[in-house]
Each structure stands twice: as structure tokens, then as C-alpha cells.
Amino acid sequence: MTQRRTDIRNVAIIAHVDHGKTTLVDCLLRQSGQFRDSQLAGERILDSGDLERERGITILAKNIALQHAGVKINIIDTPGHADFGGEVERVLRMADGALLLLDAAEGPMPQTRFVLRKALECGLKPIVVVNKIDRPDARSQDVVAEALELFLDLGADEQVADFPYVFASAKEGFATEDPEVPGDSMQPLLEMLLEHVPGPEVDVNSPLQMLVSQIDYSEYVGRIAIGRIQAGTIRSGQSLALMQESGQTEGKVGQLFVFDKLGRTETETAEAGDIAAVTGMEKIEIGDTLCDPS
Ligand code: GDP
């Protein structure tokens, strides 16, 4: 039997380069207040390669997680470039919703069409975030209309065409329902996200199934497989079956992580609906599935 989790949201972020994704995520993390000041010193968070190195683990896939109103929000970065063998789709499959971030002056750019189309194909209903409304040349309401045009152009159904939207200045640190009235925090965006992105629908009692969507690498632990757990529970140290294109092999989970703020924290178990990172399997590839051995 499936049930909907209410304690977590998995949301993909789709944006054209320079429309403010890094600034937005940075702002959300800062406002979530879960960081020591030293972690926030200097450069913007997603760009801070040194910080990542300091933590002993590289964050190639820029997933981050934050807590809001007792809910864990996993924000999944989508590749901005054209597809590599279904990469975009696999990443989007980890999410139950999407944020489409648009520059209030530039509006939707042709390059966002591809990822957006994939998101719609995956059944995601995007929330539109019109960012940079502080720009003197902002055309905030026009950009909402252009987003609608784009959705219709991509064949969106009525439900998707009736998308929720919010205005923001990631640079000044606020989201607001009225572009003429600046706010004082990102709260309106977070609330919209909790309301419109459904929690994962899961079957915790089924046997484990996890599709590998991203591979990360660390000198210390080797290959790190990242994916969403579709069904069941995964435990650190457990044996599992690794289903690959070339066939099935046996494997064993080394360390198990979930996303936490900028990085990852080790955990004993993770369950359906969680996005997890698993070490211990040197041959693992994107597109493989981890299953219960039985
Ligand atoms: P990304 O490529 O989508 O990650 O974009 P960045 O977050 O790096 O932002 C690109 C540029 O836009 C930077 O110079 C930011 O300072 C600027 N920017 C981001 N958000 C805002 C905003 O709300 N208002 C204004 N005026 N500039 C912004």
C-alpha cells in the first residue's frame, strides 16, 4: 500500500544560466539559519569549492537540503546543458515538483525549454519564481505571462497552465506575492513550495529499489551513487543486488548518506522517498538499480 510522506519534499530547480539559481539557493540556506558563520564566510555557497574540499567530500551534484517548518526540502540541481543519454530525465525523476526560476527582465530563454519539457513529461507541475524583481528593467508580470505562453507551447495541460508563481529578489533576500511590495524573507516561496510540491508517494513495505541518477566521486570512498529510493528501506552495510545493463551482481552498501544543508550526513537507514548517497560499489553506473537481494 502506498502512502504520501509529509515530512519531505523533493524539488528540482530549473533555471537558465545567470537567472540567479546560485544566489537563490544561497539565500535559502542562509535564511534557514542552520549554518555556523564560518561556513558562510566568503564566496557564495554553491560556488565554494574550497569548502567542499575541506569537508573531505566533493559535491559534484549540487543537491542541497534545508529544513522549513519541520519539513526537509531536498533541492535538486538540474543540468543546464542539453541532455547526455537521459541525464536530465533521471535527475528529474528524483523530484515530485520543480521550481522554474526566471529573470524578471530577460524572461524565459530558449535553453530552458528542453529541461522544462522533460519536467512536464515527468509529470512535474512547476512553480514559477520570477527573480531579480529589483532590477530597474524588470518586467515581472510580463514574465509570468511569458511563462504561461511557454507552458502552453510545450503542451501543458490545464492544471499545469494554472501554475503557482511568486516574485523574488534572491539578491535582496525576499520573495513576495506582489512585485510592487518587497518582502523581508524567502518565507512566501518556501510556503508555496510546501503547499504545491507533493510529498513523495511511497511504499515502505515493498522490497528495496533505488535508481542511480547521479554518480559522485571522492578520493576517500570512491564512487558514490546518488538516487531516490523508490521503494523499501536501505541500511548501511546491507547486502544488495546491483542490476546493471550487463546483468545482475551482488553488492554491499558501505556508507549511507542523506543530503543535509550543503553536504551529506551519514545515516544508518534511509527509506522510500529519500534521496540517498551510497558508497561501496566500485562498478556502479548511472541508470543501475539497487535492489533487495531476495
Ligand atoms: P546562476 O547562474 O543561475 O547560478 O546565477 P547566479 O546566482 O550566479 O546569478 C547571476 C548574476 O545575477 C549574479 O551577478 C547575481 O548577483 C545576479 N543576481 C542574482 N539574483 C539577483 C536578484 O535578485 N537581483 C539582481 N539584481 N541580481 C541578481
Tab-separated table of C-alpha atoms and ligand atoms in Angstrom:
chain	number	residue	atom	x	y	z
A	1	MET	CA	0.000	0.000	0.000
A	2	THR	CA	1.310	3.424	-0.854
A	3	GLN	CA	1.195	6.459	1.358
A	4	ARG	CA	2.244	10.065	0.956
A	5	ARG	CA	5.084	11.314	3.126
A	6	THR	CA	4.564	14.752	4.621
A	7	ASP	CA	7.984	15.163	6.214
A	8	ILE	CA	9.931	15.658	2.997
A	9	ARG	CA	9.760	17.428	-0.367
A	10	ASN	CA	11.974	16.695	-3.361
A	11	VAL	CA	12.077	19.623	-5.743
A	12	ALA	CA	14.151	20.182	-8.877
A	13	ILE	CA	15.344	23.653	-9.748
A	14	ILE	CA	15.333	24.658	-13.401
A	15	ALA	CA	16.975	27.887	-14.483
A	16	HIS	CA	18.791	29.467	-17.359
A	17	VAL	CA	22.388	30.336	-16.512
A	18	ASP	CA	22.666	33.677	-14.672
A	19	HIS	CA	18.998	33.870	-13.766
A	20	GLY	CA	20.044	33.528	-10.133
A	21	LYS	CA	19.937	29.870	-9.105
A	22	THR	CA	23.099	30.045	-7.027
A	23	THR	CA	22.061	33.266	-5.350
A	24	LEU	CA	18.618	31.867	-4.558
A	25	VAL	CA	19.865	28.615	-3.077
A	26	ASP	CA	22.492	30.511	-1.135
A	27	CYS	CA	19.840	32.822	0.242
A	28	LEU	CA	17.541	29.950	1.227
A	29	LEU	CA	20.370	28.234	3.070
A	30	ARG	CA	21.374	31.394	4.891
A	31	GLN	CA	17.835	32.157	5.923
A	32	SER	CA	17.301	28.613	7.122
A	33	GLY	CA	19.818	29.625	9.771
A	34	GLN	CA	21.430	26.247	10.033
A	35	PHE	CA	24.968	27.353	9.417
A	36	ARG	CA	27.842	28.418	11.510
A	37	ASP	CA	29.041	31.843	10.425
A	38	SER	CA	32.362	30.372	9.385
A	39	GLN	CA	30.606	28.194	6.814
A	40	LEU	CA	29.055	31.249	5.267
A	41	ALA	CA	32.167	33.377	5.145
A	42	GLY	CA	33.393	34.415	1.755
A	43	GLU	CA	32.009	33.229	-1.511
A	44	ARG	CA	28.551	32.072	-2.339
A	45	ILE	CA	27.744	28.622	-1.077
A	46	LEU	CA	27.322	26.597	-4.247
A	47	ASP	CA	30.499	28.013	-5.697
A	48	SER	CA	32.667	27.316	-2.690
A	49	GLY	CA	34.892	24.537	-3.948
A	50	ASP	CA	37.340	25.016	-1.108
A	51	LEU	CA	34.682	24.455	1.458
A	52	GLU	CA	33.765	21.220	-0.245
A	53	ARG	CA	37.369	20.082	-0.220
A	54	GLU	CA	37.658	20.973	3.432
A	55	ARG	CA	34.771	18.667	4.168
A	56	GLY	CA	36.691	15.823	2.560
A	57	ILE	CA	33.982	15.039	0.090
A	58	THR	CA	33.323	16.698	-3.207
A	59	ILE	CA	29.866	17.835	-4.053
A	60	LEU	CA	29.644	17.439	-7.787
A	61	ALA	CA	25.920	17.096	-7.882
A	62	LYS	CA	24.842	20.283	-6.268
A	63	ASN	CA	21.971	18.886	-4.267
A	64	ILE	CA	21.295	20.627	-1.011
A	65	ALA	CA	18.757	20.158	1.740
A	66	LEU	CA	17.165	22.521	4.178
A	67	GLN	CA	14.519	22.357	6.871
A	68	HIS	CA	11.424	24.505	6.877
A	69	ALA	CA	8.506	24.170	9.285
A	70	GLY	CA	9.665	20.695	10.258
A	71	VAL	CA	9.856	19.521	6.647
A	72	LYS	CA	13.046	18.514	4.909
A	73	ILE	CA	13.347	20.085	1.463
A	74	ASN	CA	15.787	18.458	-0.960
A	75	ILE	CA	16.662	20.857	-3.749
A	76	ILE	CA	17.904	19.000	-6.794
A	77	ASP	CA	20.015	20.850	-9.301
A	78	THR	CA	19.238	20.080	-12.936
A	79	PRO	CA	21.913	20.199	-15.614
A	80	GLY	CA	21.595	23.378	-17.636
A	81	HIS	CA	23.049	21.892	-20.807
A	82	ALA	CA	21.468	19.618	-23.372
A	83	ASP	CA	20.944	16.013	-22.496
A	84	PHE	CA	23.544	13.286	-22.142
A	85	GLY	CA	21.785	9.966	-22.524
A	86	GLY	CA	18.774	10.748	-20.425
A	87	GLU	CA	20.693	12.513	-17.660
A	88	VAL	CA	18.156	15.306	-17.304
A	89	GLU	CA	15.290	12.896	-17.099
A	90	ARG	CA	16.954	10.720	-14.489
A	91	VAL	CA	17.680	13.748	-12.340
A	92	LEU	CA	14.109	15.000	-12.715
A	93	ARG	CA	12.765	11.583	-11.738
A	94	MET	CA	14.112	12.185	-8.236
A	95	ALA	CA	11.711	15.119	-7.814
A	96	ASP	CA	7.995	15.498	-7.166
A	97	GLY	CA	7.923	19.150	-8.142
A	98	ALA	CA	10.011	21.846	-9.770
A	99	LEU	CA	10.912	25.480	-9.408
A	100	LEU	CA	11.266	27.295	-12.711
A	101	LEU	CA	13.431	30.301	-11.983
A	102	LEU	CA	13.156	33.175	-14.466
A	103	ASP	CA	14.920	36.508	-14.686
A	104	ALA	CA	12.350	39.316	-14.318
A	105	ALA	CA	13.953	41.265	-17.152
A	106	GLU	CA	15.022	38.513	-19.547
A	107	GLY	CA	12.098	36.157	-19.145
A	108	PRO	CA	12.195	32.540	-20.328
A	109	MET	CA	15.168	31.705	-22.534
A	110	PRO	CA	15.105	29.135	-25.344
A	111	GLN	CA	17.588	26.913	-23.497
A	112	THR	CA	15.165	26.315	-20.610
A	113	ARG	CA	12.639	24.755	-22.975
A	114	PHE	CA	14.381	21.426	-23.140
A	115	VAL	CA	14.586	20.813	-19.406
A	116	LEU	CA	11.121	22.232	-18.860
A	117	ARG	CA	9.639	19.926	-21.470
A	118	LYS	CA	11.303	16.968	-19.758
A	119	ALA	CA	9.924	18.137	-16.412
A	120	LEU	CA	6.397	18.246	-17.820
A	121	GLU	CA	6.896	14.801	-19.360
A	122	CYS	CA	7.881	13.544	-15.914
A	123	GLY	CA	4.566	14.856	-14.597
A	124	LEU	CA	6.068	17.691	-12.567
A	125	LYS	CA	3.949	20.800	-12.038
A	126	PRO	CA	6.390	23.695	-11.811
A	127	ILE	CA	6.171	26.714	-9.556
A	128	VAL	CA	7.391	29.819	-11.385
A	129	VAL	CA	9.776	32.057	-9.469
A	130	VAL	CA	10.316	35.423	-11.154
A	131	ASN	CA	13.661	36.524	-9.746
A	132	LYS	CA	15.555	39.831	-9.871
A	133	ILE	CA	12.414	41.951	-9.492
A	134	ASP	CA	14.694	44.628	-8.016
A	135	ARG	CA	16.163	45.200	-11.478
A	136	PRO	CA	15.212	48.619	-12.833
A	137	ASP	CA	14.312	46.967	-16.134
A	138	ALA	CA	12.230	44.202	-14.501
A	139	ARG	CA	9.031	43.257	-16.356
A	140	SER	CA	7.792	40.997	-13.580
A	141	GLN	CA	4.132	40.485	-14.606
A	142	ASP	CA	5.027	40.189	-18.302
A	143	VAL	CA	7.416	37.390	-17.448
A	144	VAL	CA	4.578	35.472	-15.757
A	145	ALA	CA	2.582	35.826	-18.977
A	146	GLU	CA	5.583	34.619	-20.992
A	147	ALA	CA	5.899	31.606	-18.690
A	148	LEU	CA	2.265	30.761	-19.395
A	149	GLU	CA	2.888	31.054	-23.123
A	150	LEU	CA	5.859	28.758	-22.803
A	151	PHE	CA	3.873	26.152	-20.844
A	152	LEU	CA	1.067	26.197	-23.407
A	153	ASP	CA	3.579	25.984	-26.207
A	154	LEU	CA	5.001	22.856	-24.599
A	155	GLY	CA	1.531	21.342	-24.493
A	156	ALA	CA	0.929	21.739	-20.753
A	157	ASP	CA	-2.495	20.692	-19.544
A	158	GLU	CA	-4.909	22.980	-17.742
A	159	GLN	CA	-3.622	22.097	-14.319
A	160	VAL	CA	-0.043	22.927	-15.224
A	161	ALA	CA	-1.099	26.104	-17.057
A	162	ASP	CA	-2.690	27.275	-13.798
A	163	PHE	CA	0.749	27.334	-12.203
A	164	PRO	CA	1.527	28.998	-8.884
A	165	TYR	CA	4.031	31.841	-9.107
A	166	VAL	CA	5.920	34.101	-6.786
A	167	PHE	CA	8.248	37.066	-7.262
A	168	ALA	CA	11.665	37.300	-5.691
A	169	SER	CA	14.881	39.127	-5.311
A	170	ALA	CA	17.367	36.485	-4.321
A	171	LYS	CA	19.969	39.217	-4.100
A	172	GLU	CA	17.971	41.209	-1.574
A	173	GLY	CA	16.737	38.070	0.145
A	174	PHE	CA	12.973	38.099	-0.260
A	175	ALA	CA	10.051	36.571	-2.094
A	176	THR	CA	6.718	38.325	-2.445
A	177	GLU	CA	3.301	37.793	-3.990
A	178	ASP	CA	3.209	41.377	-5.227
A	179	PRO	CA	6.210	42.610	-7.222
A	180	GLU	CA	5.409	46.188	-6.142
A	181	VAL	CA	5.722	45.250	-2.468
A	182	PRO	CA	9.153	43.972	-1.450
A	183	GLY	CA	9.126	41.380	1.314
A	184	ASP	CA	11.633	40.664	4.038
A	185	SER	CA	12.319	36.950	3.663
A	186	MET	CA	12.003	33.912	1.397
A	187	GLN	CA	9.099	32.649	3.516
A	188	PRO	CA	6.440	33.100	0.759
A	189	LEU	CA	8.467	30.932	-1.610
A	190	LEU	CA	9.008	28.218	0.993
A	191	GLU	CA	5.335	28.187	1.887
A	192	MET	CA	4.344	27.899	-1.750
A	193	LEU	CA	6.785	25.061	-2.127
A	194	LEU	CA	5.347	23.126	0.823
A	195	GLU	CA	1.833	23.697	-0.462
A	196	HIS	CA	2.342	22.850	-4.133
A	197	VAL	CA	5.080	20.244	-4.219
A	198	PRO	CA	3.572	16.949	-3.100
A	199	GLY	CA	5.425	14.769	-0.636
A	200	PRO	CA	6.752	11.527	-2.117
A	201	GLU	CA	4.217	8.771	-2.595
A	202	VAL	CA	5.913	5.673	-1.275
A	203	ASP	CA	5.557	2.073	-0.431
A	204	VAL	CA	7.821	1.469	2.530
A	205	ASN	CA	6.907	-2.168	2.924
A	206	SER	CA	7.981	-3.221	-0.563
A	207	PRO	CA	11.476	-4.553	-1.132
A	208	LEU	CA	14.245	-2.016	-1.696
A	209	GLN	CA	14.523	-0.346	-5.060
A	210	MET	CA	16.781	2.625	-5.751
A	211	LEU	CA	17.600	4.028	-9.189
A	212	VAL	CA	21.045	5.579	-9.507
A	213	SER	CA	20.634	9.060	-11.019
A	214	GLN	CA	23.992	10.664	-10.347
A	215	ILE	CA	27.499	9.446	-9.602
A	216	ASP	CA	29.856	11.384	-7.439
A	217	TYR	CA	33.439	10.521	-6.610
A	218	SER	CA	35.606	11.007	-3.580
A	219	GLU	CA	39.260	10.065	-3.166
A	220	TYR	CA	38.415	8.671	0.231
A	221	VAL	CA	35.442	6.474	-0.521
A	222	GLY	CA	35.481	6.059	-4.318
A	223	ARG	CA	32.285	6.099	-6.295
A	224	ILE	CA	29.184	7.463	-4.631
A	225	ALA	CA	25.851	6.502	-6.131
A	226	ILE	CA	23.074	9.020	-5.681
A	227	GLY	CA	19.425	8.343	-6.267
A	228	ARG	CA	15.963	8.346	-4.927
A	229	ILE	CA	14.738	5.313	-3.042
A	230	GLN	CA	11.605	4.237	-4.891
A	231	ALA	CA	10.519	1.538	-2.501
A	232	GLY	CA	11.585	-0.065	0.735
A	233	THR	CA	14.425	0.808	3.073
A	234	ILE	CA	18.194	0.771	2.640
A	235	ARG	CA	20.631	0.138	5.512
A	236	SER	CA	24.321	0.851	5.756
A	237	GLY	CA	26.287	-2.381	5.457
A	238	GLN	CA	23.439	-4.348	3.924
A	239	SER	CA	23.862	-6.741	1.022
A	240	LEU	CA	22.042	-5.950	-2.143
A	241	ALA	CA	21.632	-6.857	-5.759
A	242	LEU	CA	23.030	-4.448	-8.305
A	243	MET	CA	21.041	-4.570	-11.528
A	244	GLN	CA	23.096	-3.320	-14.448
A	245	GLU	CA	22.693	-3.366	-18.178
A	246	SER	CA	25.190	-6.219	-18.311
A	247	GLY	CA	23.377	-8.274	-15.703
A	248	GLN	CA	22.976	-8.695	-12.002
A	249	THR	CA	25.766	-8.752	-9.404
A	250	GLU	CA	25.870	-8.845	-5.654
A	251	GLY	CA	26.946	-5.780	-3.761
A	252	LYS	CA	27.151	-4.361	-0.302
A	253	VAL	CA	26.410	-0.881	0.950
A	254	GLY	CA	29.432	0.797	2.504
A	255	GLN	CA	28.408	4.107	3.937
A	256	LEU	CA	24.964	5.573	3.504
A	257	PHE	CA	24.281	9.308	3.403
A	258	VAL	CA	21.353	11.654	3.036
A	259	PHE	CA	21.643	15.261	1.917
A	260	ASP	CA	21.928	17.787	4.664
A	261	LYS	CA	22.390	21.508	4.130
A	262	LEU	CA	25.410	21.878	1.854
A	263	GLY	CA	26.701	18.383	2.207
A	264	ARG	CA	25.701	14.991	3.414
A	265	THR	CA	25.299	13.292	6.747
A	266	GLU	CA	25.851	9.647	7.348
A	267	THR	CA	22.827	7.654	8.364
A	268	GLU	CA	22.013	4.052	9.299
A	269	THR	CA	18.869	3.810	7.210
A	270	ALA	CA	17.029	5.717	4.530
A	271	GLU	CA	13.598	4.937	3.181
A	272	ALA	CA	11.372	5.299	0.167
A	273	GLY	CA	11.093	8.949	-0.839
A	274	ASP	CA	14.540	9.867	0.495
A	275	ILE	CA	17.378	10.831	-1.785
A	276	ALA	CA	20.368	8.846	-0.646
A	277	ALA	CA	24.048	8.527	-1.479
A	278	VAL	CA	25.670	5.112	-1.221
A	279	THR	CA	29.330	4.098	-1.245
A	280	GLY	CA	30.910	0.687	-1.547
A	281	MET	CA	30.240	-0.352	-5.128
A	282	GLU	CA	33.109	0.373	-7.481
A	283	LYS	CA	31.386	-0.742	-10.670
A	284	ILE	CA	28.200	1.193	-10.150
A	285	GLU	CA	26.901	3.329	-13.028
A	286	ILE	CA	24.166	5.857	-13.648
A	287	GLY	CA	20.984	4.035	-14.582
A	288	ASP	CA	21.701	0.991	-12.385
A	289	THR	CA	19.162	-0.130	-9.830
A	290	LEU	CA	19.905	-1.265	-6.285
A	291	CYS	CA	17.528	-3.971	-5.108
A	292	ASP	CA	16.904	-6.225	-2.204
A	293	PRO	CA	18.959	-9.401	-2.892
A	294	SER	CA	15.955	-11.636	-2.374
B	1	GDP	P1	23.098	31.186	-11.789
B	1	GDP	O1	23.999	31.117	-12.978
B	1	GDP	O2	21.677	30.909	-12.173
B	1	GDP	O3	23.536	30.360	-10.629
B	1	GDP	O4	23.057	32.737	-11.362
B	1	GDP	P2	23.783	33.478	-10.154
B	1	GDP	O5	23.101	33.199	-8.873
B	1	GDP	O6	25.238	33.233	-10.254
B	1	GDP	O7	23.448	34.974	-10.535
B	1	GDP	C1	23.869	35.576	-11.743
B	1	GDP	C2	24.007	37.066	-11.552
B	1	GDP	O8	22.733	37.628	-11.252
B	1	GDP	C3	24.904	37.453	-10.381
B	1	GDP	O9	25.637	38.595	-10.752
B	1	GDP	C4	23.941	37.751	-9.259
B	1	GDP	O10	24.443	38.693	-8.337
B	1	GDP	C5	22.786	38.342	-10.022
B	1	GDP	N1	21.515	38.141	-9.296
B	1	GDP	C6	21.043	37.005	-8.731
B	1	GDP	N2	19.854	37.235	-8.140
B	1	GDP	C7	19.586	38.549	-8.337
B	1	GDP	C8	18.496	39.399	-7.949
B	1	GDP	O11	17.539	39.006	-7.289
B	1	GDP	N3	18.575	40.708	-8.362
B	1	GDP	C9	19.601	41.191	-9.094
B	1	GDP	N4	19.566	42.474	-9.438
B	1	GDP	N5	20.648	40.423	-9.451
B	1	GDP	C10	20.637	39.125	-9.075
